[in-house]
mmCIF file of C-alpha atoms in Angstrom:
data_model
loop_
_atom_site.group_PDB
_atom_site.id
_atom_site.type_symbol
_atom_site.label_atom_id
_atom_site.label_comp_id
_atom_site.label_asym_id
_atom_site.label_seq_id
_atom_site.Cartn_x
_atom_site.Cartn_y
_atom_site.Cartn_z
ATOM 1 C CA UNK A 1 0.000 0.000 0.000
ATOM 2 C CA UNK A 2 0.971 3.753 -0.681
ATOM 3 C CA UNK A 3 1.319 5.731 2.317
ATOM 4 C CA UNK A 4 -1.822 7.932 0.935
ATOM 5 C CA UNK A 5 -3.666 4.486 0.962
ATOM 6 C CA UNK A 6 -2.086 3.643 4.494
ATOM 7 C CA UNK A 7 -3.136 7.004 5.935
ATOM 8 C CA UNK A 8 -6.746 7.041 4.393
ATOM 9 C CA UNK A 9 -7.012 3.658 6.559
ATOM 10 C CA UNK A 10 -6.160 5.272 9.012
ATOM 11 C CA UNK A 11 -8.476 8.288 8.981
ATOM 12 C CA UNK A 12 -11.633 5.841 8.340
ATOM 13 C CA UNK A 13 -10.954 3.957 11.405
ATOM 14 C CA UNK A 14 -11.070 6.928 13.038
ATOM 15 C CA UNK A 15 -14.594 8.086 11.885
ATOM 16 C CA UNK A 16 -15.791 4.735 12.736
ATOM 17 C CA UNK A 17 -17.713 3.957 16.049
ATOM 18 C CA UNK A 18 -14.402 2.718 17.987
ATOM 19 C CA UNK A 19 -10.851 3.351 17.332
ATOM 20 C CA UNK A 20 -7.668 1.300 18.792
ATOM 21 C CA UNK A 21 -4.574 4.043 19.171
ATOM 22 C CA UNK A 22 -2.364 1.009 18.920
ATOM 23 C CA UNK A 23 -3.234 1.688 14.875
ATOM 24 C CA UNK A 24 -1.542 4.089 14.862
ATOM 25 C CA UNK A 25 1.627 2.494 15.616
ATOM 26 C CA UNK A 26 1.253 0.110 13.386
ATOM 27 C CA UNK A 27 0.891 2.826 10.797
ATOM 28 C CA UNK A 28 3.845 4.103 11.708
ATOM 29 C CA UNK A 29 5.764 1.117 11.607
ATOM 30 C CA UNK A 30 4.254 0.732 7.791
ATOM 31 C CA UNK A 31 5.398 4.091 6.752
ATOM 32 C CA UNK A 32 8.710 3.407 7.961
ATOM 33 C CA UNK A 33 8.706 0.063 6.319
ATOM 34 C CA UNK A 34 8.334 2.560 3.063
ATOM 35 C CA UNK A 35 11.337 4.203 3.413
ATOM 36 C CA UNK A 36 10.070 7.081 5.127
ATOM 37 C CA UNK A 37 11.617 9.070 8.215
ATOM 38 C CA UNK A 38 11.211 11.499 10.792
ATOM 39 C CA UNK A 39 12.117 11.753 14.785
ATOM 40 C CA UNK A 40 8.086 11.716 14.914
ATOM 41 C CA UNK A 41 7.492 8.299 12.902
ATOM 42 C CA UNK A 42 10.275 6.684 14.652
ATOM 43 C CA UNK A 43 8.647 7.786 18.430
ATOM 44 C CA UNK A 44 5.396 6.963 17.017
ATOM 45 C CA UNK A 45 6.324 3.669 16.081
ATOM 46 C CA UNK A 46 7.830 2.886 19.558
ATOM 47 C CA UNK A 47 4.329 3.777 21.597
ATOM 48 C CA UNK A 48 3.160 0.235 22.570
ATOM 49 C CA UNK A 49 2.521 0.560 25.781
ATOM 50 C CA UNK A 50 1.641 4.677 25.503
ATOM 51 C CA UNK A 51 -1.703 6.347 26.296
ATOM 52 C CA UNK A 52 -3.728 7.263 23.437
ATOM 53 C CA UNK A 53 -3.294 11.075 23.757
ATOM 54 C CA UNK A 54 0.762 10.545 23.527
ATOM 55 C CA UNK A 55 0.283 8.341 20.413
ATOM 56 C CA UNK A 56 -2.424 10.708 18.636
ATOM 57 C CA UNK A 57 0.099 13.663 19.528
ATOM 58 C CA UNK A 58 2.895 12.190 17.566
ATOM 59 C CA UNK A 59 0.691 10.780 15.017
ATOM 60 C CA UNK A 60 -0.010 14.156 14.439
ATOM 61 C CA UNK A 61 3.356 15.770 14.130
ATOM 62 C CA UNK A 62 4.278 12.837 11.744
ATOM 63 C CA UNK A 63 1.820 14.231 9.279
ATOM 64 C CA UNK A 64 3.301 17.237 9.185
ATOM 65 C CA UNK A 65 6.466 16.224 8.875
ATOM 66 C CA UNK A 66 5.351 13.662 5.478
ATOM 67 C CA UNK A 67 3.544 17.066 4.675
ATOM 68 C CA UNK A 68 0.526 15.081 3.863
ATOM 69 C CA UNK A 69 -2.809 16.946 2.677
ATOM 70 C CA UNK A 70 -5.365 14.476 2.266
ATOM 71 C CA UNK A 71 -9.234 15.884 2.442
ATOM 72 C CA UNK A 72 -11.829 13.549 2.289
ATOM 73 C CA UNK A 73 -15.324 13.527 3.403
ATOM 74 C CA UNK A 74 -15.940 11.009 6.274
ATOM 75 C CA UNK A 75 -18.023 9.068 3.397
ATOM 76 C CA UNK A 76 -15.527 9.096 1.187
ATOM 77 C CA UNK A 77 -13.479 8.014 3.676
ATOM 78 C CA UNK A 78 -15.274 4.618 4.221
ATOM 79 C CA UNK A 79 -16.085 3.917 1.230
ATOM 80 C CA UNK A 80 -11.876 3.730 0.887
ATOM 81 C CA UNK A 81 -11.612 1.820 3.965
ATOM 82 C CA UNK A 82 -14.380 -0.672 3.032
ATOM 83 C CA UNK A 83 -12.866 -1.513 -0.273
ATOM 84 C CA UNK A 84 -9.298 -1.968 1.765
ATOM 85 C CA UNK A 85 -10.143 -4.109 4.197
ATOM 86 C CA UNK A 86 -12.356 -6.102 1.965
ATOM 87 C CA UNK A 87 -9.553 -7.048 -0.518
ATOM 88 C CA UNK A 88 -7.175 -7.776 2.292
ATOM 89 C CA UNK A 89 -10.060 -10.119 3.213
ATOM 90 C CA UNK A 90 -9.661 -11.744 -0.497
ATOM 91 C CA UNK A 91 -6.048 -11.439 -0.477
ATOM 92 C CA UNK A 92 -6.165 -13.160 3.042
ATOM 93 C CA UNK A 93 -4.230 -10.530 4.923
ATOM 94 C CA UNK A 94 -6.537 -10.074 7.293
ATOM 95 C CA UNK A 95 -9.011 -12.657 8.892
ATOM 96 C CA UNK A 96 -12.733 -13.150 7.460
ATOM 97 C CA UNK A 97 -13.898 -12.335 11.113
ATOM 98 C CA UNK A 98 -11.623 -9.039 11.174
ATOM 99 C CA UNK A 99 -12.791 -7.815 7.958
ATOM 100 C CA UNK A 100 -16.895 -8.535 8.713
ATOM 101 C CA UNK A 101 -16.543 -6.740 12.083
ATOM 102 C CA UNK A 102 -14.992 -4.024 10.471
ATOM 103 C CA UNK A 103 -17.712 -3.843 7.636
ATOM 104 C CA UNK A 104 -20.222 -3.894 10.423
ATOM 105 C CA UNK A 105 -19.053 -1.083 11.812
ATOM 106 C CA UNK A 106 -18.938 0.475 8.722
ATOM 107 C CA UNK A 107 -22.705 -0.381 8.235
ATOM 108 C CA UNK A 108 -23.606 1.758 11.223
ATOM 109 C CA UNK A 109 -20.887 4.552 10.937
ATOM 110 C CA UNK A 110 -22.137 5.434 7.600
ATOM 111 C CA UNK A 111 -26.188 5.121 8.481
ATOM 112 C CA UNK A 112 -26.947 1.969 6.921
ATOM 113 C CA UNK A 113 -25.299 2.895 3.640
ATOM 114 C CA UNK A 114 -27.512 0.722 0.848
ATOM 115 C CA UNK A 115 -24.211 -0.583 0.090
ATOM 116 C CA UNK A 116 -22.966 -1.846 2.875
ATOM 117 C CA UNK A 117 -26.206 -3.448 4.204
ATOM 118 C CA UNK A 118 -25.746 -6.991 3.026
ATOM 119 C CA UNK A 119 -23.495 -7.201 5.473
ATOM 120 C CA UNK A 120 -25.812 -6.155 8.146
ATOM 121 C CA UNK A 121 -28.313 -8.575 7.195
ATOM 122 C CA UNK A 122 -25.721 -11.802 6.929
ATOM 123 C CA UNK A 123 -25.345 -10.347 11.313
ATOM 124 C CA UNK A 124 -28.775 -10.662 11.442
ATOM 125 C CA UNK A 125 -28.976 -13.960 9.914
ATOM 126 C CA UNK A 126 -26.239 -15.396 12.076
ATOM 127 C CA UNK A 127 -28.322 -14.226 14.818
ATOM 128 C CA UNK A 128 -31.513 -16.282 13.496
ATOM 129 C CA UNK A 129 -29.622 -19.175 12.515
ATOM 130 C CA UNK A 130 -28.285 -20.012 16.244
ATOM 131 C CA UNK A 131 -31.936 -19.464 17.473
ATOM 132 C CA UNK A 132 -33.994 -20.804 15.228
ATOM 133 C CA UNK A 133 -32.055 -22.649 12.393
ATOM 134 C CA UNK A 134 -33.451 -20.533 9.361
ATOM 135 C CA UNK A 135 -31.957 -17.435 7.661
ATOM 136 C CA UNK A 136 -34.372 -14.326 7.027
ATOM 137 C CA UNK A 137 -32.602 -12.654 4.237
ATOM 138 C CA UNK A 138 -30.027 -15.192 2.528
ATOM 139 C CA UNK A 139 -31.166 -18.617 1.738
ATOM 140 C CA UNK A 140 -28.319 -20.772 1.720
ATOM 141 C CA UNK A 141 -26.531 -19.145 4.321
ATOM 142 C CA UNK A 142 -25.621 -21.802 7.154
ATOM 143 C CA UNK A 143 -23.483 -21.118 10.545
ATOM 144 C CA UNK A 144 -21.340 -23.826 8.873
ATOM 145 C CA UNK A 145 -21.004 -21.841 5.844
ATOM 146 C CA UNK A 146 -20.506 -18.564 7.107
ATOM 147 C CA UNK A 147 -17.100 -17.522 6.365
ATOM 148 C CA UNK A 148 -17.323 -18.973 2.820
ATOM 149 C CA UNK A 149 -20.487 -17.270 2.350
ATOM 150 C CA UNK A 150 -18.948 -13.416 3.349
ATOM 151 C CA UNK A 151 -15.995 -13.938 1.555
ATOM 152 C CA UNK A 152 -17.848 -14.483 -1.623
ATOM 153 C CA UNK A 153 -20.191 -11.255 -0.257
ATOM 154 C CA UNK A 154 -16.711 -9.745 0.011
ATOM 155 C CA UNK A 155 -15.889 -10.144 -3.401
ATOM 156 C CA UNK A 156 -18.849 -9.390 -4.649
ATOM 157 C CA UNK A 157 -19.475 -6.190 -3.246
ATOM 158 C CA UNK A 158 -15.445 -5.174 -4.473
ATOM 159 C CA UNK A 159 -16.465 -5.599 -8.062
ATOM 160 C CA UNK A 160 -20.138 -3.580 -7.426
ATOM 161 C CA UNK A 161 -17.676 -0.643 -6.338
ATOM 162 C CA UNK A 162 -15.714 -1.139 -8.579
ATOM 163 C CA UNK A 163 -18.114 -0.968 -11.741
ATOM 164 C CA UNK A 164 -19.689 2.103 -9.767
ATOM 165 C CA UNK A 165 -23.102 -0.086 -10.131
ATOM 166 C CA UNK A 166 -26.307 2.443 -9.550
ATOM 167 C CA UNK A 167 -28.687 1.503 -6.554
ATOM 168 C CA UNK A 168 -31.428 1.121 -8.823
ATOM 169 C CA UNK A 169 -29.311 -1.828 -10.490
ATOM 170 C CA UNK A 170 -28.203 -3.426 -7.901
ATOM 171 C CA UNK A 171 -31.861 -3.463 -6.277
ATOM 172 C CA UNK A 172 -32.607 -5.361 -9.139
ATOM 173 C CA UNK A 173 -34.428 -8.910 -9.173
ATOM 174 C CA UNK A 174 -33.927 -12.318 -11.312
ATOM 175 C CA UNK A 175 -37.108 -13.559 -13.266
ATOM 176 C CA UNK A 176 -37.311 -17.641 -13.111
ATOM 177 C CA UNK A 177 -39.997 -16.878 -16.177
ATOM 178 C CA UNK A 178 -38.833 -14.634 -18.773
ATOM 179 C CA UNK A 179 -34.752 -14.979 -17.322
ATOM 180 C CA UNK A 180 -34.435 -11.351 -17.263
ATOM 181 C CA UNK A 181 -32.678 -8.956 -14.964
ATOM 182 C CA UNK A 182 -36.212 -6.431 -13.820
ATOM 183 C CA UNK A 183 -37.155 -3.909 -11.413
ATOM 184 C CA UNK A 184 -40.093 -5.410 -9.847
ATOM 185 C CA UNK A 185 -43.555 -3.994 -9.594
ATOM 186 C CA UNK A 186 -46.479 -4.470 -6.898
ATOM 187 C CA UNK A 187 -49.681 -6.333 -8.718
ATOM 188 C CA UNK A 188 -52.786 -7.255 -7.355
ATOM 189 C CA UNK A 189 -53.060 -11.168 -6.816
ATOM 190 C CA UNK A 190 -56.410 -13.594 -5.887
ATOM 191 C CA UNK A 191 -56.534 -16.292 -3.643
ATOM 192 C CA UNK A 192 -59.471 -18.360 -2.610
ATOM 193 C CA UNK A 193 -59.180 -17.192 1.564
ATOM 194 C CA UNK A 194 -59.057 -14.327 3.101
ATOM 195 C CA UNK A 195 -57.649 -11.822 1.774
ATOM 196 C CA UNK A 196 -59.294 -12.531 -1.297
ATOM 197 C CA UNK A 197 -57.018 -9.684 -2.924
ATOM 198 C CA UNK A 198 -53.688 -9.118 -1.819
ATOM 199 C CA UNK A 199 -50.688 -7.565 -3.721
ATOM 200 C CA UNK A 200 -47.158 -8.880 -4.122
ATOM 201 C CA UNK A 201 -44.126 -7.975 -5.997
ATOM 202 C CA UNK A 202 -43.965 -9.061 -9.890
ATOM 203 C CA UNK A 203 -41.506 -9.034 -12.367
ATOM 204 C CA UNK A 204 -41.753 -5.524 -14.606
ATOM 205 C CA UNK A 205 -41.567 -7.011 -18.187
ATOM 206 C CA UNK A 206 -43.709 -10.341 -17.989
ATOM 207 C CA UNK A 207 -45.634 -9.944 -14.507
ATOM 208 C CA UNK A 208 -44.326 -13.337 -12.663
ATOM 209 C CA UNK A 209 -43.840 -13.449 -9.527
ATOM 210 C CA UNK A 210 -41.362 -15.783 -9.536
ATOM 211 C CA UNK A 211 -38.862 -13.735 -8.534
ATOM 212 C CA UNK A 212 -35.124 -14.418 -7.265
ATOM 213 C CA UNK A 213 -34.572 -11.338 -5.185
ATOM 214 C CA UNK A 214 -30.957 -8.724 -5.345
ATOM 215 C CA UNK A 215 -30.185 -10.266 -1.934
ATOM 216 C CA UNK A 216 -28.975 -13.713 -3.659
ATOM 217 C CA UNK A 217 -25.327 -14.263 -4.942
ATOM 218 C CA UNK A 218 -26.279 -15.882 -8.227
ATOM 219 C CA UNK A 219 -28.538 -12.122 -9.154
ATOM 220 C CA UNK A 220 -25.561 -9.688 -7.720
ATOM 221 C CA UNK A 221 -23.310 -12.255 -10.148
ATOM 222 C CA UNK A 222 -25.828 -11.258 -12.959
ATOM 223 C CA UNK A 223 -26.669 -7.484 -11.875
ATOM 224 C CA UNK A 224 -21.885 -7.382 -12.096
ATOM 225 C CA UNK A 225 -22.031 -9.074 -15.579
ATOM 226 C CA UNK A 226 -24.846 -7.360 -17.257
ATOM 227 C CA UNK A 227 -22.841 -3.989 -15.928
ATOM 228 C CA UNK A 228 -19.867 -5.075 -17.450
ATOM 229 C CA UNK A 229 -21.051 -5.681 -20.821
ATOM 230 C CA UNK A 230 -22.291 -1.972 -20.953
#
């Protein structure tokens, strides 16, 4: 990593809900790694066993000394940090259960960001799972299964970033009739109980409601390759 890309990490952590100072030794440790000096870094970089305010002090004075500049909104800033941490997930430098926590706390730093929220609904399904062996929003997602199952949400949501894909395409469900990528529409439906009339979501070019929904890894797979191809 660049030390730009090191010290955008570093600011992102920092806008999330908690924040380890001990980071920031680390960081300093990595920019020194780089080939870059100053009595700061080097003092930084010795703070193990420092309080926080000595390590933010000197964390401080080393960006002055690197003369770095870097302005970023706080959503740009996760948005960064999301994308790092989930392709040191694929890259397996950091640990599937490292990298989830951290995208969870991305999910509620940023407001439930759209595009972060499959992550917050594999937590809740975890949750259901030990309780009551059944999954609200992703079928086929087992305890035993779990890490296999965010790593591939991992991946999946690094090439949605990186296509730039819309929310209005990647909200996008599968149609089992006409096999078409659709926005789906409410219709009225009958039924021979009560309700008589009820309404339920349809696909928007043929009206079937046999619908695989945006939540399921086979439709983000389609939503990425239909984006590609334009």
């Amino acid at each position: 990593m660049t030390i730009e890309e090191l010290t955008l990490e570093i600011y992102a952590e920092r806008a999330l809900t908690y924040f380890n100072s001990k980071h920031l030794v680390t960081w300093a440790v990595n920019i020194l790694t780089l080939g870059y000096e100053s009595n700061n870094l080097y003092i930084l970089a010795g703070l193990d066993n420092a309080s926080t305010e000595e390590r933010e002090i000197y964390f401080w004075k080393s960006i002055v000394d690197l003369k770095l500049n870097i302005e970023k909104s706080e959503e740009d800033l996760m948005e960064n940090y999301a994308l790092n941490i989930a392709k040191k997930a694929i890259r397996k430098e950091v640990s599937i259960e490292y990298a989830f926590s951290q995208m969870l706390k991305i999910v509620f730093g940023s407001g439930y960001d759209y595009r972060y929220m499959a992550f917050y609904e594999i937590d809740e399904d975890l949750d259901y799972l030990k309780y009551d062996n059944s999954p609200l929003f992703n079928n086929g997602l087992t305890l035993e299964n779990s890490k296999e199952f965010i790593l591939e949400e991992m991946k999946i949501f690094v090439q949605m970033e990186s296509l730039n894909i819309p929310r209005e395409q990647r909200e996008k469900c599968y149609c089992e009739t006409c096999k078409n990528l659709t926005s789906p529409i409410m219709k009225n439906k009958f039924q021979l109980k009560k309700p008589f009339k009820y309404t339920a979501l349809a696909c928007g070019i043929c009206g079937s409601d046999k619908l695989k929904y945006s939540n399921n890894h086979d439709v983000k797979r389609r939503i990425i390759e239909q984006s590609k191809k334009k």
